[in-house]
């Protein structure tokens, strides 16, 4: 029988521990087995703590299909999109979305990313205390807006679209946690959510119709989506579902990764100093280009190590479609499986001193214990479609920030990751020190 994690209370199960300290609770689960049952109120999930078994679940996406805890609510909002659909339609939807993330196009988006990141960072001044998560979310939203629409939207329209995307994004997570009946009450939060969602869909329909009429490829994400979808799919809202999906899946994850990078560097000035030396040698004060990425290996290792310690997508679920074996256990159809990069990536038998931030563990000469031990972007057919996009954005942003700024910790600030879809360093504030004036 699958072992149940200790400490379950009558009725609520492990919910109190999970709500109070979700990350500490999860990190202890491997002590109880490679597959461990947890009870969250009336719902039960089987958490996979072993990297090989996690891979098996990810690769067999017919047996272990998308589903479980929050997915129904997400579908209500994102539609039947590439991220929320089940196995039956996934291959088709993925084929339509894939051209937008072709490596050639990512190289094209890099210039746009650099312009947007630099515009935000240029507005900083020395001594400012940066509220890191909202600031990084601004960077990610601006990058998303520019990569999706290039410069085809007037500033006011772009601002409105990003505002509506953000309102609906915030609303959805809260709605997934509320009971159905509460979610239908006409309270202000729900009204704001519906208004933003309706306006967003109407604006998107207008933008799509205009683009179709012009027939021009602007080299942006939207052009790639329109080229892959036929006009019939416009009426079903498939392209606008994809736009919303990319924002939901990409903006907070990327900004969370960048926030954790800054958090980690501020706490390890020795590594920060080595990064400064790298960006100064490679960029000498200019903005980075796509071709520079391979010449910034320490910056890339810092991002990889951050994604190991703080994987933004820390917990996601699958539903078992037909009775199946997993390791020594039989799982009946209908079971919910939870996968957690956070659990796997902090196992002491897979990583030396797993809680230590050590970018050099990713040096080619230092062997990594198992190829399945690092999975911040998931795996198998449902692996993140935006991996190269997200990595490019985070490394470029890090290089731009590190060229000019040092981030210092602020006494008394405590970081508390809230229980949310993404793992984010809630409350993080850092003080900006201009490296140029520090050198004078
Ligand atoms: C550091 C940044 C990112 C991280 C850590 C991340 C992580 C992930 C993970 C773990 C999954 C798989 C979830 C599962 O199997 O249930 C996923 C899927 C997905 N991601 Fe990302 N993501 C990032 C950035 C992005 C970006 C920038 C985009 C788009 C612009 C994006 C779009 C998607 C989509 C559409 C899916 C669903 C793929 C499918 O089911 O075929 N992600 N992401």
mmCIF file of N, CA and C in Angstrom, residues 49 58 63 68 82 86 118 127 152 156 173 179 192 200 216 272 301 310 313 352 367 376 387 394 400:
data_model
loop_
_atom_site.group_PDB
_atom_site.id
_atom_site.type_symbol
_atom_site.label_atom_id
_atom_site.label_comp_id
_atom_site.label_asym_id
_atom_site.label_seq_id
_atom_site.Cartn_x
_atom_site.Cartn_y
_atom_site.Cartn_z
ATOM 1 N N UNK A 49 8.088 11.238 -5.479
ATOM 2 C CA UNK A 49 9.306 11.863 -4.939
ATOM 3 C C UNK A 49 10.567 11.351 -5.629
ATOM 4 N N UNK A 58 5.673 11.733 -16.603
ATOM 5 C CA UNK A 58 5.693 12.820 -17.596
ATOM 6 C C UNK A 58 5.673 12.273 -19.026
ATOM 7 N N UNK A 63 -1.617 7.782 -20.199
ATOM 8 C CA UNK A 63 -2.062 7.183 -18.930
ATOM 9 C C UNK A 63 -2.138 8.230 -17.824
ATOM 10 N N UNK A 68 -6.719 16.974 -12.514
ATOM 11 C CA UNK A 68 -6.484 17.061 -11.079
ATOM 12 C C UNK A 68 -6.791 18.442 -10.549
ATOM 13 N N UNK A 82 -3.441 24.703 -25.283
ATOM 14 C CA UNK A 82 -2.345 23.729 -25.329
ATOM 15 C C UNK A 82 -1.889 23.338 -23.912
ATOM 16 N N UNK A 86 -6.532 17.882 -22.836
ATOM 17 C CA UNK A 86 -6.120 16.513 -22.515
ATOM 18 C C UNK A 86 -5.398 15.904 -23.723
ATOM 19 N N UNK A 118 15.879 46.956 -20.788
ATOM 20 C CA UNK A 118 16.710 48.149 -20.574
ATOM 21 C C UNK A 118 15.826 49.352 -20.233
ATOM 22 N N UNK A 127 20.214 53.764 -4.612
ATOM 23 C CA UNK A 127 19.644 53.930 -3.282
ATOM 24 C C UNK A 127 18.179 53.509 -3.210
ATOM 25 N N UNK A 152 3.010 46.836 -33.022
ATOM 26 C CA UNK A 152 1.801 47.089 -33.822
ATOM 27 C C UNK A 152 0.671 47.709 -33.009
ATOM 28 N N UNK A 156 -1.466 52.841 -25.538
ATOM 29 C CA UNK A 156 -2.615 52.763 -24.627
ATOM 30 C C UNK A 156 -3.304 51.397 -24.741
ATOM 31 N N UNK A 173 -6.377 32.480 -9.955
ATOM 32 C CA UNK A 173 -5.852 31.617 -8.902
ATOM 33 C C UNK A 173 -6.779 31.653 -7.689
ATOM 34 N N UNK A 179 -14.842 27.856 -3.270
ATOM 35 C CA UNK A 179 -15.895 26.934 -3.680
ATOM 36 C C UNK A 179 -16.697 27.540 -4.843
ATOM 37 N N UNK A 192 -14.674 42.454 -11.268
ATOM 38 C CA UNK A 192 -13.473 42.956 -11.958
ATOM 39 C C UNK A 192 -12.904 41.890 -12.899
ATOM 40 N N UNK A 200 -10.860 41.902 -22.536
ATOM 41 C CA UNK A 200 -9.670 41.296 -23.135
ATOM 42 C C UNK A 200 -10.034 40.513 -24.394
ATOM 43 N N UNK A 216 0.330 40.713 -42.927
ATOM 44 C CA UNK A 216 1.784 40.931 -42.812
ATOM 45 C C UNK A 216 2.359 40.063 -41.677
ATOM 46 N N UNK A 272 28.187 37.164 -6.977
ATOM 47 C CA UNK A 272 27.776 38.380 -7.688
ATOM 48 C C UNK A 272 29.012 39.074 -8.301
ATOM 49 N N UNK A 301 24.636 29.484 -15.599
ATOM 50 C CA UNK A 301 24.680 28.542 -14.465
ATOM 51 C C UNK A 301 23.920 29.109 -13.263
ATOM 52 N N UNK A 310 14.632 27.043 -6.573
ATOM 53 C CA UNK A 310 13.330 27.725 -6.502
ATOM 54 C C UNK A 310 12.566 27.536 -7.812
ATOM 55 N N UNK A 313 7.474 26.619 -11.215
ATOM 56 C CA UNK A 313 6.368 25.645 -11.296
ATOM 57 C C UNK A 313 6.722 24.515 -10.338
ATOM 58 N N UNK A 352 24.639 17.297 -3.678
ATOM 59 C CA UNK A 352 25.425 17.587 -2.468
ATOM 60 C C UNK A 352 24.910 18.863 -1.852
ATOM 61 N N UNK A 367 29.999 16.141 -12.384
ATOM 62 C CA UNK A 367 28.912 15.269 -12.836
ATOM 63 C C UNK A 367 27.643 15.498 -12.032
ATOM 64 N N UNK A 376 12.869 21.786 -14.019
ATOM 65 C CA UNK A 376 12.059 22.985 -13.778
ATOM 66 C C UNK A 376 11.071 23.265 -14.909
ATOM 67 N N UNK A 387 10.474 27.238 -22.830
ATOM 68 C CA UNK A 387 11.745 27.116 -22.098
ATOM 69 C C UNK A 387 12.830 28.041 -22.670
ATOM 70 N N UNK A 394 15.511 35.587 -19.045
ATOM 71 C CA UNK A 394 16.082 35.716 -17.694
ATOM 72 C C UNK A 394 17.588 35.991 -17.767
ATOM 73 N N UNK A 400 21.860 42.487 -18.127
ATOM 74 C CA UNK A 400 21.623 43.940 -18.178
ATOM 75 C C UNK A 400 21.661 44.534 -16.766
#
